[in-house]
XYZ file of C-alpha atoms in Angstrom:
350
model
C 107.395 151.734 4.824
C 105.323 153.293 7.854
C 106.515 152.146 11.318
C 104.360 153.025 13.887
C 105.867 153.305 17.423
C 103.651 152.616 20.399
C 104.772 154.396 23.857
C 103.192 155.701 27.182
C 105.387 155.508 29.667
C 108.661 157.359 30.643
C 110.940 154.482 30.578
C 109.605 153.647 26.754
C 110.206 157.111 25.845
C 113.991 157.155 26.815
C 114.101 153.540 24.849
C 112.476 155.050 21.854
C 115.226 157.617 20.932
C 118.005 156.288 19.788
C 115.706 153.783 17.760
C 113.547 156.750 16.382
C 117.185 158.381 15.684
C 118.414 155.192 13.151
C 114.497 155.078 11.620
C 114.771 158.784 10.267
C 118.069 157.742 8.294
C 116.058 155.354 6.348
C 115.027 156.764 3.059
C 112.337 153.910 2.771
C 111.012 154.553 6.763
C 108.374 156.704 8.016
C 107.939 156.628 11.645
C 104.366 157.444 13.168
C 104.792 158.185 17.057
C 101.272 157.222 18.887
C 101.739 158.285 22.597
C 98.704 156.756 24.732
C 99.311 159.051 27.537
C 99.729 156.846 30.219
C 102.372 159.140 31.821
C 100.498 162.399 31.406
C 102.793 164.470 34.248
C 104.764 166.769 32.356
C 107.904 166.021 34.143
C 107.157 162.254 33.305
C 106.813 162.481 29.672
C 106.900 165.700 27.635
C 110.397 166.730 29.122
C 112.113 163.528 27.926
C 110.927 164.440 24.244
C 112.883 167.864 24.409
C 115.892 166.743 26.021
C 116.545 163.499 24.051
C 115.592 165.114 20.788
C 112.664 162.791 20.004
C 110.269 163.664 17.324
C 107.014 164.873 19.123
C 104.545 162.529 19.164
C 102.147 162.407 16.033
C 99.012 161.066 18.324
C 98.691 161.685 22.001
C 95.667 159.905 23.212
C 95.541 161.067 26.593
C 94.398 157.923 28.218
C 95.351 157.667 32.115
C 93.623 157.409 35.755
C 91.364 154.609 34.675
C 91.654 150.912 35.827
C 93.648 148.137 33.820
C 91.224 146.517 31.548
C 89.121 149.739 30.798
C 92.792 151.550 29.813
C 93.871 148.616 27.910
C 90.474 148.534 25.945
C 89.998 152.020 25.378
C 93.998 152.420 24.109
C 92.883 149.235 21.759
C 89.577 151.293 20.150
C 92.063 154.592 19.947
C 95.366 152.712 18.194
C 93.425 150.325 15.866
C 91.927 153.301 13.435
C 95.267 154.807 13.288
C 97.372 151.815 12.344
C 94.508 151.627 9.493
C 94.777 155.318 8.352
C 98.390 155.618 8.417
C 98.739 152.300 6.452
C 101.084 150.785 9.185
C 103.678 148.364 7.840
C 105.353 147.365 11.382
C 104.592 148.177 14.968
C 107.523 148.558 17.559
C 106.325 148.314 21.164
C 108.623 148.481 24.279
C 108.586 146.802 27.686
C 105.953 145.775 29.410
C 103.212 148.284 30.201
C 99.315 148.806 29.102
C 100.434 150.675 26.651
C 102.972 147.790 24.873
C 99.912 144.806 25.106
C 97.271 147.174 23.732
C 99.577 148.159 21.066
C 100.454 144.806 20.502
C 96.530 143.420 20.273
C 96.007 146.371 18.111
C 98.619 145.645 15.743
C 97.503 141.699 15.893
C 94.104 141.991 15.040
C 95.079 143.904 12.053
C 97.824 141.097 11.092
C 100.432 143.835 11.258
C 103.598 142.609 12.280
C 104.938 143.381 16.026
C 108.827 143.890 16.859
C 109.048 143.722 20.718
C 111.754 145.800 22.072
C 113.042 144.124 25.599
C 111.438 140.697 24.911
C 112.001 137.752 26.800
C 112.000 139.403 30.613
C 110.344 137.161 33.219
C 109.560 137.954 37.130
C 107.979 134.923 37.345
C 105.242 136.454 39.351
C 102.020 136.320 37.002
C 99.877 138.901 39.995
C 102.143 141.500 38.459
C 100.162 143.023 35.424
C 103.605 143.859 33.597
C 104.457 139.973 33.669
C 101.353 139.580 32.035
C 101.661 141.941 29.764
C 105.415 140.950 28.442
C 104.194 137.388 28.539
C 101.037 138.056 25.977
C 102.950 140.762 23.983
C 106.157 138.499 23.506
C 103.760 135.355 21.959
C 102.200 137.900 19.825
C 105.092 139.373 18.497
C 107.079 138.724 14.960
C 110.554 140.009 15.927
C 111.652 139.867 19.854
C 114.470 141.978 20.875
C 116.017 140.384 23.812
C 118.542 142.699 26.078
C 120.229 139.350 27.939
C 120.992 135.868 27.680
C 118.459 135.270 30.442
C 115.796 136.822 28.418
C 116.566 134.586 25.006
C 116.550 131.218 27.147
C 113.280 132.239 29.063
C 111.744 132.918 25.237
C 113.431 129.349 24.359
C 111.622 127.881 27.596
C 108.171 129.079 26.288
C 108.973 127.553 22.632
C 109.184 131.236 21.288
C 112.387 130.818 18.473
C 111.264 132.278 15.389
C 112.031 135.955 15.245
C 113.733 135.995 18.635
C 117.286 137.274 18.915
C 119.847 138.677 21.461
C 120.012 142.303 20.270
C 121.356 143.903 23.912
C 120.003 146.735 25.838
C 118.890 150.109 23.863
C 118.919 151.235 27.664
C 122.726 150.877 27.344
C 122.740 152.742 24.110
C 121.135 155.627 25.552
C 123.175 155.655 29.152
C 126.537 155.951 26.648
C 125.348 158.793 24.694
C 123.926 161.038 27.462
C 125.734 160.155 31.046
C 128.139 162.782 30.008
C 125.570 165.710 29.117
C 125.589 168.668 31.258
C 122.532 168.698 34.271
C 120.571 171.463 35.243
C 120.709 170.561 38.659
C 120.994 172.813 41.966
C 125.072 172.524 42.752
C 124.007 172.337 46.234
C 122.211 168.734 45.720
C 125.128 166.641 45.375
C 127.741 168.537 47.491
C 128.227 165.791 49.691
C 128.089 161.853 49.515
C 124.454 160.576 48.923
C 122.357 157.536 47.868
C 119.887 157.889 45.226
C 116.504 156.086 46.143
C 113.332 156.026 43.900
C 110.010 154.268 45.159
C 106.994 154.037 42.845
C 105.760 150.507 42.677
C 102.014 149.878 43.295
C 102.842 147.239 45.891
C 105.044 149.584 47.561
C 102.918 152.906 47.865
C 99.387 151.374 47.717
C 100.129 149.914 51.437
C 100.174 152.369 54.418
C 102.277 149.765 56.340
C 104.720 149.026 53.347
C 105.231 153.011 52.915
C 105.565 153.746 56.128
C 107.887 150.682 56.685
C 110.144 152.016 53.870
C 110.376 155.767 55.157
C 111.054 154.449 58.555
C 114.405 152.623 57.019
C 115.286 155.515 54.757
C 114.751 158.191 57.604
C 116.648 155.987 59.598
C 119.700 155.552 57.148
C 119.239 159.532 56.118
C 120.584 160.027 59.529
C 124.070 159.254 58.560
C 123.859 158.747 54.940
C 122.295 161.811 52.749
C 119.352 160.219 50.643
C 118.112 161.971 47.729
C 114.679 160.960 46.392
C 113.120 162.183 43.088
C 109.443 161.932 43.989
C 107.077 160.481 41.620
C 103.618 162.158 41.735
C 101.889 158.859 42.894
C 103.979 158.714 45.755
C 104.175 161.978 46.788
C 100.205 161.636 46.704
C 100.107 158.642 48.931
C 103.003 160.117 51.330
C 100.388 163.424 51.832
C 97.063 160.594 52.028
C 99.214 158.180 55.026
C 100.780 161.284 56.789
C 104.531 159.822 56.426
C 107.112 162.310 57.625
C 110.478 162.127 56.225
C 113.531 164.012 56.270
C 115.037 162.492 53.020
C 116.229 165.066 50.343
C 113.200 165.176 47.575
C 113.228 166.344 44.370
C 110.702 166.585 41.562
C 110.492 164.005 39.066
C 113.934 164.897 36.876
C 114.631 164.508 32.935
C 116.994 161.649 31.886
C 119.952 164.080 31.891
C 119.510 165.008 35.422
C 118.747 161.865 36.719
C 121.639 160.203 35.019
C 124.122 162.646 36.759
C 122.677 161.819 40.040
C 122.991 157.999 39.216
C 127.003 159.071 38.122
C 127.339 160.487 41.353
C 125.729 158.424 44.264
C 127.209 155.932 46.480
C 124.447 153.440 45.938
C 120.784 152.969 44.609
C 117.870 151.949 46.697
C 114.707 151.359 44.083
C 111.859 149.699 43.053
C 112.282 150.580 39.268
C 113.170 147.651 36.660
C 114.894 150.598 34.497
C 116.919 151.870 37.311
C 118.391 148.855 38.615
C 119.843 148.262 34.824
C 121.049 151.676 35.118
C 122.810 151.200 38.372
C 124.877 148.455 36.949
C 125.724 150.508 33.670
C 126.822 153.094 36.054
C 128.986 150.701 37.987
C 126.683 151.483 41.221
C 125.569 148.743 43.647
C 121.821 148.498 43.454
C 119.189 147.785 47.095
C 115.766 146.808 45.052
C 113.084 146.468 47.280
C 110.999 144.004 45.636
C 109.851 140.399 45.996
C 111.453 139.444 42.515
C 113.151 141.267 39.629
C 113.151 140.725 35.562
C 117.001 141.503 35.714
C 117.790 138.092 37.336
C 121.606 138.541 35.698
C 122.008 141.198 38.199
C 121.165 138.942 41.054
C 123.333 136.217 39.661
C 126.378 138.917 39.832
C 125.302 139.991 43.363
C 125.475 143.752 42.376
C 121.795 143.982 42.733
C 119.923 142.765 46.148
C 116.571 142.058 46.512
C 114.951 142.988 50.264
C 111.787 143.241 51.964
C 110.717 146.921 53.167
C 111.568 146.262 56.909
C 115.252 145.084 55.575
C 116.526 147.929 53.759
C 118.682 149.440 56.448
C 120.351 146.154 57.243
C 120.428 145.183 53.753
C 122.049 148.564 52.767
C 124.585 147.692 55.274
C 125.457 144.668 53.810
C 125.706 145.591 50.099
C 127.860 148.952 51.054
C 130.526 147.200 52.298
C 130.931 144.182 49.564
C 133.110 144.118 46.651
C 131.597 143.824 43.642
C 132.970 143.240 40.030
C 130.837 145.314 36.932
C 133.371 144.118 34.121
C 130.919 141.781 32.636
C 129.309 143.168 29.542
C 125.628 141.559 30.396
C 123.741 143.903 28.051
C 125.436 144.009 24.841
C 127.816 146.704 23.326
C 125.887 149.674 23.188
C 124.774 149.056 19.536
C 121.430 147.386 20.016
C 119.444 149.709 18.384
C 121.500 149.667 15.321
C 120.655 145.546 15.432
C 117.131 146.290 15.888
C 116.744 148.600 12.914
C 118.611 146.268 10.879
C 116.320 143.325 11.817
C 113.409 145.452 10.974
C 114.523 146.097 7.155
C 115.343 142.315 6.731
C 112.077 141.281 7.912
C 110.246 144.004 5.952
C 112.292 143.866 2.899
């Protein structure tokens, strides 16, 4: 049986690590990895294959830096012939990127089963491309692997029952495996207490007013509490374009192990990333999310994660840092999601 794994963005590469490892232990499975090239920067892509021992992609389509419709259309045109040529029996897709939707449409056109890892998430904001990508992918999929009870319930609300299951979160599998690995960071970086921050979402960085407000707040906080920010290439470009000045401690994009090291030793997290919100919970860190909505609703319900507007970052930080929180609930499974996913795929295909 030939399984195609379709990835394109940093979080998807990380998520595929434990599943690819499991696939390669099944004698009857052969994995073909198709990298769309959606994240094209070396530090946003290749470094993860190297440090996490993920097999190098069989195909790299190098599709990036074009608009939403053009990107998905070009990906479909290039993925579909590969699925035919490689005689693919099932397609694994992850999350909610353009690569996820393009892989799903390509498979559906060829009547190939789709296995969606991280299914059922909803922010309930249809203006977000990611929301539409995940909804469409869920409705096309044969097996839907949900990381949380909320995700399962979201699918039930949309009458998606067949193939939907609570698998737990593969990111928790990855966190447990790699969080104790030694990083290669400069020792001086973590000498004093610090807050870990990441900002990269379009709705924040494509507005000069929003991004300036975010950094005004971070600069104010940085006077009393050190802020460390691994800088996304798109954010760096916008900072330069808007002429924003900041005193926070910037690093380049980091590999997964270095990022986990910063996370595990920080005081708190400020982010607009989807994945880092969860990883903060794994590491028992409070998280301030600079967004109007989040797909990780259970974190809001547990009050370990607080949504805030750019102008409220400093005030919200002061509120959250002094709040007592409980991280004891097992919201995302037991760290064995990847094993359950592979067992379910085997049962489905055989």
